[in-house]
XYZ file of N, CA and C in Angstrom:
663
model
N 69.719 -29.569 5.014
C 69.001 -28.618 4.158
C 67.907 -29.345 3.383
N 66.773 -28.702 3.184
C 65.700 -29.342 2.444
C 66.016 -29.419 0.970
N 65.337 -30.317 0.295
C 65.482 -30.446 -1.143
C 65.062 -29.159 -1.809
N 65.726 -28.779 -2.891
C 65.475 -27.506 -3.545
C 64.376 -27.583 -4.587
N 63.755 -28.751 -4.741
C 62.683 -28.888 -5.710
C 61.408 -29.319 -5.015
N 60.288 -28.951 -5.619
C 59.027 -29.389 -5.062
C 57.901 -28.997 -5.984
N 56.771 -29.626 -5.815
C 55.608 -29.285 -6.618
C 55.117 -27.912 -6.196
N 54.935 -27.027 -7.154
C 54.530 -25.662 -6.845
C 53.045 -25.647 -6.526
N 52.711 -25.733 -5.251
C 51.320 -25.718 -4.829
C 50.964 -24.364 -4.231
N 51.823 -23.846 -3.401
C 51.550 -22.546 -2.795
C 52.874 -21.898 -2.466
N 53.006 -20.617 -2.757
C 54.186 -19.939 -2.246
C 53.871 -18.484 -1.950
N 54.661 -17.954 -1.034
C 54.553 -16.561 -0.649
C 55.750 -15.809 -1.206
N 55.521 -14.591 -1.635
C 56.600 -13.669 -1.949
C 56.537 -12.571 -0.895
N 57.617 -12.377 -0.184
C 57.665 -11.346 0.845
C 58.621 -10.267 0.376
N 58.139 -9.038 0.275
C 58.918 -7.948 -0.274
C 59.065 -6.867 0.777
N 60.298 -6.504 1.066
C 60.574 -5.477 2.060
C 60.821 -4.166 1.331
N 59.981 -3.187 1.582
C 59.971 -1.960 0.800
C 60.444 -0.791 1.650
N 61.554 -0.127 1.278
C 61.980 1.042 2.025
C 60.985 2.174 1.887
N 61.108 3.161 2.740
C 60.111 4.223 2.785
C 60.377 5.354 1.807
N 61.481 5.286 1.028
C 61.771 6.438 0.188
C 60.955 6.463 -1.078
N 60.189 5.430 -1.387
C 59.340 5.446 -2.571
C 57.896 5.313 -2.136
N 57.078 6.303 -2.486
C 55.673 6.280 -2.111
C 54.812 6.453 -3.351
N 53.657 5.840 -3.335
C 52.717 5.950 -4.438
C 51.666 7.005 -4.128
N 51.297 7.821 -5.127
C 50.142 8.692 -4.932
C 48.869 7.877 -4.954
N 47.796 8.416 -4.389
C 46.516 7.733 -4.421
C 45.533 8.548 -5.233
N 44.354 7.987 -5.455
C 43.391 8.609 -6.354
C 42.441 9.553 -5.641
N 42.649 9.771 -4.343
C 41.805 10.715 -3.627
C 42.682 11.725 -2.918
N 42.066 12.582 -2.127
C 42.794 13.643 -1.459
C 43.227 13.274 -0.055
N 43.081 12.007 0.319
C 43.512 11.589 1.644
C 45.037 11.597 1.716
N 45.558 11.708 2.937
C 46.998 11.675 3.093
C 47.535 10.358 2.561
N 48.466 10.424 1.600
C 48.952 9.207 0.976
C 50.445 8.995 1.172
N 51.143 10.006 1.628
C 52.582 9.895 1.776
C 52.960 9.745 3.242
N 53.985 8.976 3.491
C 54.500 8.849 4.844
C 55.502 9.961 5.084
N 55.369 10.655 6.204
C 56.310 11.695 6.584
C 57.589 11.023 7.070
N 58.632 11.082 6.267
C 59.833 10.326 6.587
C 60.581 10.898 7.780
N 60.282 12.139 8.170
C 60.951 12.715 9.332
C 60.375 12.190 10.631
N 59.163 11.661 10.582
C 58.481 11.269 11.811
C 57.961 9.839 11.785
N 58.378 9.036 10.812
C 57.814 7.704 10.741
C 58.267 6.872 11.929
N 57.353 6.029 12.414
C 57.660 5.191 13.558
C 57.946 3.762 13.172
N 58.350 3.543 11.926
C 58.669 2.192 11.469
C 59.703 2.283 10.363
N 60.331 1.163 10.036
C 61.472 1.172 9.123
C 61.121 0.834 7.679
N 60.125 0.007 7.460
C 59.826 -0.450 6.111
C 58.428 -1.053 6.077
N 57.919 -1.266 4.864
C 56.693 -2.025 4.665
C 57.058 -3.446 4.242
N 56.273 -4.382 4.693
C 56.421 -5.754 4.232
C 55.172 -6.105 3.431
N 55.329 -6.252 2.124
C 54.222 -6.639 1.249
C 54.305 -8.142 1.030
N 53.275 -8.868 1.436
C 53.271 -10.323 1.342
C 52.221 -10.737 0.321
N 52.663 -11.424 -0.735
C 51.758 -11.921 -1.767
C 51.718 -13.436 -1.691
N 50.589 -14.011 -2.015
C 50.450 -15.460 -1.943
C 49.717 -15.986 -3.170
N 50.041 -17.206 -3.545
C 49.338 -17.900 -4.626
C 48.944 -19.272 -4.108
N 47.795 -19.394 -3.466
C 47.338 -20.716 -3.025
C 46.933 -21.556 -4.230
N 46.867 -22.849 -4.019
C 46.486 -23.767 -5.089
C 45.142 -23.368 -5.687
N 45.085 -23.359 -7.005
C 43.855 -23.087 -7.762
C 43.443 -21.621 -7.740
N 44.301 -20.738 -7.200
C 43.980 -19.319 -7.227
C 45.035 -18.587 -8.051
N 45.411 -17.399 -7.643
C 46.377 -16.574 -8.348
C 46.994 -15.642 -7.324
N 47.985 -14.868 -7.736
C 48.640 -13.976 -6.784
C 47.657 -12.964 -6.209
N 47.595 -12.916 -4.898
C 46.791 -11.909 -4.215
C 47.598 -11.368 -3.044
N 47.124 -10.277 -2.487
C 47.786 -9.691 -1.321
C 47.444 -10.508 -0.087
N 48.463 -10.894 0.630
C 48.272 -11.567 1.917
C 48.344 -10.552 3.054
N 49.173 -9.538 2.892
C 49.275 -8.513 3.919
C 50.172 -7.381 3.471
N 50.021 -6.231 4.100
C 50.840 -5.048 3.833
C 51.117 -4.424 5.190
N 52.327 -4.642 5.698
C 52.590 -4.390 7.113
C 53.720 -3.398 7.333
N 53.453 -2.268 7.981
C 54.550 -1.448 8.494
C 55.316 -2.275 9.524
N 56.640 -2.209 9.499
C 57.401 -3.063 10.405
C 58.751 -2.438 10.717
N 59.406 -2.966 11.726
C 60.741 -2.543 12.131
C 61.721 -3.690 11.986
N 62.992 -3.349 11.843
C 64.010 -4.379 11.747
C 64.233 -5.080 13.083
N 64.119 -4.337 14.172
C 64.471 -4.918 15.465
C 63.284 -5.465 16.236
N 62.064 -5.107 15.823
C 60.887 -5.570 16.559
C 59.671 -5.546 15.647
N 58.967 -6.656 15.559
C 57.780 -6.734 14.708
C 56.666 -5.859 15.268
N 55.923 -5.221 14.367
C 54.820 -4.354 14.770
C 53.488 -5.035 14.501
N 52.577 -4.954 15.449
C 51.212 -5.458 15.279
C 50.380 -4.963 16.446
N 49.084 -4.762 16.174
C 48.140 -4.353 17.219
C 48.627 -3.108 17.951
N 48.970 -2.078 17.163
C 49.564 -0.871 17.746
C 48.534 0.100 18.302
N 47.339 0.144 17.706
C 46.302 1.079 18.143
C 44.949 0.380 18.093
N 43.999 0.956 18.780
C 42.622 0.463 18.724
C 41.757 1.291 17.782
N 42.149 2.525 17.511
C 41.346 3.439 16.704
C 42.242 4.178 15.715
N 41.655 4.704 14.602
C 40.237 4.637 14.246
C 39.843 3.277 13.678
N 38.623 2.889 13.905
C 38.117 1.619 13.395
C 37.957 1.687 11.880
N 38.076 0.553 11.226
C 37.893 0.472 9.781
C 36.444 0.791 9.439
N 36.250 1.652 8.440
C 34.911 2.093 8.062
C 34.598 1.604 6.647
N 33.814 0.556 6.547
C 33.466 -0.016 5.247
C 32.666 0.965 4.401
N 31.893 1.817 5.028
C 30.977 2.700 4.295
C 31.696 3.731 3.444
N 32.958 4.021 3.728
C 33.662 5.045 2.944
C 34.551 4.426 1.858
N 34.436 3.110 1.650
C 35.172 2.460 0.561
C 34.401 2.669 -0.737
N 35.020 3.321 -1.710
C 34.346 3.609 -2.972
C 34.113 2.331 -3.767
N 33.229 2.407 -4.759
C 32.939 1.257 -5.608
C 34.190 0.799 -6.346
N 34.970 1.756 -6.869
C 36.188 1.395 -7.593
C 37.185 0.679 -6.692
N 37.302 1.156 -5.453
C 38.232 0.527 -4.524
C 37.744 -0.860 -4.120
N 36.437 -1.027 -3.982
C 35.873 -2.352 -3.693
C 36.211 -3.332 -4.815
N 36.091 -2.879 -6.049
C 36.401 -3.747 -7.188
C 37.881 -4.124 -7.202
N 38.745 -3.175 -6.845
C 40.177 -3.468 -6.774
C 40.476 -4.497 -5.696
N 39.788 -4.385 -4.569
C 40.003 -5.330 -3.477
C 39.572 -6.734 -3.867
N 38.453 -6.850 -4.570
C 37.986 -8.169 -5.001
C 38.978 -8.835 -5.945
N 39.703 -8.025 -6.704
C 40.664 -8.565 -7.660
C 42.030 -8.817 -7.029
N 42.496 -7.890 -6.201
C 43.875 -7.939 -5.725
C 44.028 -8.338 -4.253
N 42.969 -8.178 -3.453
C 43.074 -8.481 -2.023
C 41.790 -9.168 -1.561
N 41.419 -10.263 -2.199
C 40.130 -10.893 -1.905
C 40.215 -11.881 -0.746
N 39.057 -12.235 -0.229
C 38.952 -13.410 0.629
C 38.891 -14.602 -0.320
N 39.960 -15.380 -0.383
C 40.085 -16.400 -1.424
C 39.067 -17.521 -1.300
N 38.624 -17.811 -0.103
C 37.698 -18.925 0.081
C 36.259 -18.519 -0.190
N 35.901 -17.298 0.206
C 34.517 -16.861 0.004
C 34.391 -15.934 -1.193
N 35.346 -15.020 -1.341
C 35.467 -14.260 -2.575
C 34.396 -13.220 -2.842
N 33.513 -12.953 -1.899
C 32.495 -11.941 -2.148
C 32.929 -10.614 -1.551
N 32.162 -9.593 -1.860
C 32.515 -8.229 -1.490
C 32.626 -8.054 0.019
N 31.640 -8.519 0.763
C 31.612 -8.302 2.209
C 32.762 -9.020 2.898
N 33.014 -10.282 2.538
C 34.090 -11.024 3.186
C 35.462 -10.470 2.832
N 35.632 -9.975 1.613
C 36.904 -9.369 1.243
C 37.145 -8.098 2.043
N 36.113 -7.309 2.233
C 36.247 -6.104 3.048
C 36.522 -6.452 4.502
N 35.940 -7.539 4.975
C 36.206 -7.983 6.344
C 37.664 -8.387 6.504
N 38.211 -9.063 5.492
C 39.612 -9.462 5.526
C 40.521 -8.240 5.577
N 40.270 -7.263 4.723
C 41.074 -6.047 4.708
C 40.908 -5.281 6.014
N 39.699 -5.293 6.549
C 39.450 -4.632 7.830
C 40.340 -5.206 8.924
N 40.479 -6.526 8.944
C 41.340 -7.155 9.955
C 42.795 -6.754 9.759
N 43.249 -6.663 8.503
C 44.622 -6.247 8.242
C 44.851 -4.807 8.696
N 43.864 -3.957 8.453
C 43.960 -2.558 8.874
C 44.058 -2.454 10.388
N 43.205 -3.177 11.081
C 43.186 -3.095 12.542
C 44.477 -3.646 13.141
N 45.007 -4.716 12.560
C 46.188 -5.358 13.146
C 47.494 -4.714 12.694
N 47.556 -4.292 11.420
C 48.827 -3.806 10.879
C 48.767 -2.361 10.383
N 47.706 -1.996 9.673
C 47.635 -0.653 9.114
C 47.719 0.437 10.165
N 47.150 0.186 11.321
C 47.162 1.174 12.397
C 48.537 1.336 13.027
N 49.523 0.558 12.567
C 50.890 0.711 13.069
C 51.658 1.787 12.309
N 51.078 2.355 11.265
C 51.739 3.453 10.568
C 51.851 4.661 11.488
N 52.986 5.333 11.429
C 53.176 6.593 12.141
C 53.940 7.536 11.224
N 53.348 8.669 10.805
C 51.983 9.086 11.117
C 50.958 8.201 10.403
N 49.775 8.181 10.939
C 48.725 7.300 10.438
C 48.044 7.911 9.223
N 47.967 7.144 8.141
C 47.264 7.604 6.951
C 45.796 7.218 7.016
N 45.027 7.792 6.102
C 43.638 7.399 5.938
C 43.596 5.943 5.485
N 42.601 5.190 5.921
C 42.518 3.763 5.583
C 42.520 3.534 4.081
N 41.844 4.396 3.319
C 41.779 4.203 1.873
C 43.149 4.390 1.221
N 43.943 5.334 1.738
C 45.287 5.545 1.209
C 46.162 4.327 1.468
N 46.018 3.742 2.630
C 46.764 2.524 2.981
C 46.400 1.381 2.029
N 45.111 1.199 1.762
C 44.649 0.127 0.880
C 45.146 0.351 -0.545
N 44.985 1.581 -1.043
C 45.398 1.886 -2.410
C 46.902 1.696 -2.585
N 47.664 2.053 -1.575
C 49.113 1.881 -1.632
C 49.473 0.409 -1.808
N 48.851 -0.453 -1.014
C 49.121 -1.893 -1.108
C 48.755 -2.435 -2.488
N 47.594 -2.048 -2.994
C 47.131 -2.536 -4.295
C 48.065 -2.073 -5.411
N 48.480 -0.787 -5.382
C 49.343 -0.267 -6.434
C 50.707 -0.951 -6.431
N 51.236 -1.252 -5.265
C 52.527 -1.937 -5.205
C 52.412 -3.360 -5.765
N 51.310 -4.022 -5.455
C 51.101 -5.374 -5.974
C 50.983 -5.349 -7.497
N 50.237 -4.390 -8.032
C 50.074 -4.275 -9.479
C 51.419 -4.011 -10.147
N 52.213 -3.136 -9.549
C 53.489 -2.741 -10.135
C 54.467 -3.910 -10.227
N 54.329 -4.885 -9.341
C 55.246 -6.029 -9.358
C 54.953 -7.019 -10.484
N 53.705 -7.086 -10.940
C 53.251 -7.993 -12.001
C 53.962 -9.352 -11.951
N 53.904 -10.003 -10.790
C 54.627 -11.262 -10.600
C 54.092 -12.399 -11.464
N 52.782 -12.423 -11.684
C 52.216 -13.496 -12.506
C 52.829 -13.486 -13.898
N 52.930 -12.297 -14.483
C 53.515 -12.179 -15.823
C 54.998 -12.539 -15.803
N 55.691 -12.062 -14.775
C 57.123 -12.332 -14.659
C 57.409 -13.827 -14.625
N 56.675 -14.551 -13.797
C 56.909 -15.990 -13.676
C 56.437 -16.744 -14.913
N 55.314 -16.306 -15.485
C 54.804 -16.962 -16.684
C 55.791 -16.837 -17.836
N 56.392 -15.655 -17.988
C 57.370 -15.452 -19.053
C 58.610 -16.313 -18.852
N 58.852 -16.704 -17.600
C 59.980 -17.593 -17.301
C 59.573 -19.061 -17.353
N 58.325 -19.336 -17.776
C 57.850 -20.706 -17.872
C 57.440 -21.317 -16.552
N 57.204 -20.482 -15.547
C 56.826 -20.968 -14.218
C 55.344 -20.704 -14.012
N 54.553 -21.764 -14.016
C 53.111 -21.654 -13.821
C 52.681 -22.735 -12.836
N 51.578 -22.524 -12.113
C 51.118 -23.545 -11.167
C 50.731 -24.826 -11.889
N 51.231 -25.929 -11.412
C 50.923 -27.223 -12.013
C 51.251 -28.309 -11.000
N 50.243 -29.085 -10.616
C 50.450 -30.128 -9.615
C 51.381 -31.231 -10.096
N 51.593 -31.328 -11.406
C 52.394 -32.420 -11.948
C 53.807 -31.986 -12.323
N 54.105 -30.706 -12.204
C 55.399 -30.188 -12.659
C 56.217 -29.712 -11.470
N 57.453 -30.198 -11.387
C 58.349 -29.735 -10.340
C 58.991 -28.417 -10.756
N 59.129 -27.522 -9.791
C 59.711 -26.209 -10.047
C 60.913 -26.020 -9.136
N 62.019 -25.620 -9.724
C 63.210 -25.339 -8.942
C 63.068 -23.966 -8.299
N 63.236 -23.902 -6.999
C 63.091 -22.633 -6.291
C 64.088 -21.601 -6.802
N 65.267 -22.048 -7.198
C 66.266 -21.123 -7.728
C 65.768 -20.443 -8.998
N 64.944 -21.141 -9.797
C 64.393 -20.538 -11.009
C 63.405 -19.426 -10.669
N 62.617 -19.633 -9.608
C 61.706 -18.582 -9.153
C 62.500 -17.357 -8.736
N 63.537 -17.591 -7.963
C 64.386 -16.505 -7.483
C 64.991 -15.728 -8.648
N 65.520 -16.440 -9.637
C 66.181 -15.802 -10.766
C 65.198 -14.995 -11.601
N 64.011 -15.540 -11.838
C 63.010 -14.838 -12.642
C 62.617 -13.520 -11.996
N 62.385 -13.545 -10.695
C 61.995 -12.328 -9.986
C 63.145 -11.333 -9.958
N 64.340 -11.825 -9.705
C 65.501 -10.947 -9.622
C 65.745 -10.231 -10.942
N 65.654 -10.965 -12.041
C 65.896 -10.358 -13.350
C 64.891 -9.264 -13.657
N 63.650 -9.478 -13.269
C 62.603 -8.521 -13.611
C 62.607 -7.314 -12.690
N 62.826 -7.528 -11.409
C 62.677 -6.449 -10.435
C 63.978 -5.702 -10.193
N 65.091 -6.409 -10.220
C 66.321 -5.832 -9.699
C 67.369 -5.508 -10.750
N 67.103 -5.778 -12.030
C 68.122 -5.550 -13.041
C 67.583 -4.687 -14.174
N 68.502 -4.052 -14.874
C 68.127 -3.248 -16.021
C 67.668 -4.149 -17.155
N 67.117 -3.529 -18.200
C 66.543 -4.299 -19.301
C 67.573 -5.216 -19.956
N 68.832 -4.777 -20.036
C 69.853 -5.616 -20.671
C 70.617 -6.463 -19.656
N 70.125 -6.480 -18.389
C 70.744 -7.285 -17.327
C 72.214 -6.926 -17.090
N 72.593 -5.681 -17.410
C 74.006 -5.325 -17.325
C 74.456 -5.021 -15.900
N 73.596 -4.464 -15.085
C 74.014 -4.149 -13.721
C 72.777 -4.050 -12.837
N 72.938 -4.306 -11.549
C 71.790 -4.243 -10.634
C 71.396 -2.811 -10.336
N 70.120 -2.603 -10.184
C 69.621 -1.288 -9.800
C 68.745 -1.444 -8.567
N 68.595 -0.369 -7.837
C 67.735 -0.374 -6.665
C 66.409 0.255 -7.064
N 65.350 -0.515 -7.077
C 64.031 0.056 -7.332
C 63.378 0.420 -6.010
N 62.818 -0.538 -5.339
C 62.203 -0.249 -4.051
C 62.178 -1.471 -3.158
N 63.009 -2.444 -3.457
C 62.989 -3.687 -2.692
C 64.262 -3.795 -1.859
N 64.109 -4.014 -0.564
C 65.268 -4.269 0.286
C 65.728 -5.708 0.144
N 64.806 -6.635 0.289
C 65.112 -8.026 -0.003
C 63.829 -8.792 -0.245
N 63.965 -9.968 -0.771
C 62.820 -10.820 -1.080
C 62.999 -12.160 -0.391
N 61.916 -12.734 0.018
C 61.952 -14.082 0.559
C 60.844 -14.884 -0.101
N 61.157 -16.087 -0.542
C 60.152 -16.964 -1.130
C 59.870 -18.109 -0.171
N 58.607 -18.262 0.182
C 58.184 -19.454 0.906
C 57.601 -20.406 -0.140
N 58.026 -21.635 -0.166
C 57.417 -22.616 -1.055
C 56.876 -23.749 -0.204
N 55.587 -23.962 -0.258
C 54.964 -25.020 0.525
C 54.643 -26.194 -0.388
N 55.113 -27.357 -0.022
C 54.883 -28.566 -0.799
C 54.079 -29.531 0.054
N 52.942 -29.971 -0.483
C 52.039 -30.840 0.270
C 51.564 -30.106 1.531
N 51.369 -30.809 2.615
C 50.792 -30.179 3.802
C 51.874 -29.907 4.828
N 52.090 -28.629 5.132
C 52.952 -28.272 6.242
C 54.440 -28.307 5.982
N 54.875 -28.699 4.796
C 56.309 -28.762 4.512
C 56.733 -27.485 3.811
N 57.650 -26.759 4.389
C 58.097 -25.490 3.828
C 59.565 -25.611 3.437
N 59.873 -25.260 2.199
C 61.242 -25.389 1.726
C 62.101 -24.197 2.117
N 61.539 -23.010 2.087
C 62.303 -21.823 2.413
C 61.565 -20.997 3.452
N 62.303 -20.544 4.455
C 61.714 -19.758 5.528
C 62.224 -18.322 5.451
N 61.428 -17.426 5.964
C 61.850 -16.035 6.065
C 63.024 -15.924 7.020
N 63.981 -15.043 6.735
C 65.081 -14.839 7.677
C 64.595 -14.285 9.008
N 63.411 -13.703 9.023
C 62.855 -13.213 10.278
C 62.445 -14.370 11.174
N 62.196 -15.529 10.576
C 61.787 -16.696 11.344
C 62.949 -17.650 11.583
N 63.898 -17.658 10.669
C 65.015 -18.593 10.775
C 66.281 -17.875 10.327
N 67.096 -17.476 11.264
C 68.275 -16.674 10.955
C 69.331 -17.452 10.174
N 69.202 -18.755 10.100
C 70.194 -19.567 9.416
C 69.905 -19.690 7.922
N 68.770 -19.189 7.472
C 68.416 -19.250 6.060
C 68.475 -17.840 5.483
N 69.246 -17.658 4.430
C 69.406 -16.336 3.857
C 68.138 -15.894 3.127
N 67.892 -14.595 3.073
C 66.765 -14.112 2.267
C 67.023 -14.383 0.792
N 65.965 -14.351 0.032
C 66.086 -14.595 -1.406
C 67.069 -13.621 -2.038
N 66.921 -12.343 -1.705
C 67.825 -11.330 -2.233
C 68.077 -10.275 -1.165
N 69.291 -9.871 -1.032
C 69.626 -8.769 -0.135
C 70.346 -7.719 -0.957
N 69.752 -6.542 -1.077
C 70.316 -5.508 -1.932
C 71.361 -4.697 -1.186
N 72.414 -4.354 -1.880
C 73.457 -3.490 -1.335
C 73.572 -2.283 -2.251
N 73.443 -1.105 -1.699
C 73.542 0.100 -2.517
C 74.956 0.234 -3.074
N 75.026 0.617 -4.360
C 76.336 0.741 -4.997
C 76.527 2.165 -5.505
């Protein structure tokens, strides 16, 4: 087993979201998934904090438990022209191209996610509804605040125990205010990837390595 400590340089939070909780959107596009006809089991929201940046969306993927979904359709193509100014500003903040960081490259990044993963929704929502859903879920998690309140901040000189990351997230997302009993919000399980230096990963997703347990597995009570 790998060492449980490492310099916090980059980590991913992978959140598996059941379909029974949906967010409304700010326009009249279809925003809800029809649960009677959905062709997938859950959404996988992947957030990342690369060195010198902050939490951003890495991906928002409809997926199945028994088979990964990707490249499901060729159409409709992503249409940059119908992205409103407000939505563009949200993308620059929450789903940016971290290396280039400008409006066009961020939209190109989201366009690729839509073509590869967003089109796997069944029934298929409007592209703007898909984007707004991902952004609202990321905002609702407020992971930066959660970790900061637990004393966990990016620092090349400070070692962070992965168990502390797990506990901080669990307390905020999965427990009541007085920590008296677990509640089910909208998370099936969480997985933390922690990358230390180049190419060394301390924790792997259970989807990639069945011998490593997910960060949290919720059981309905």
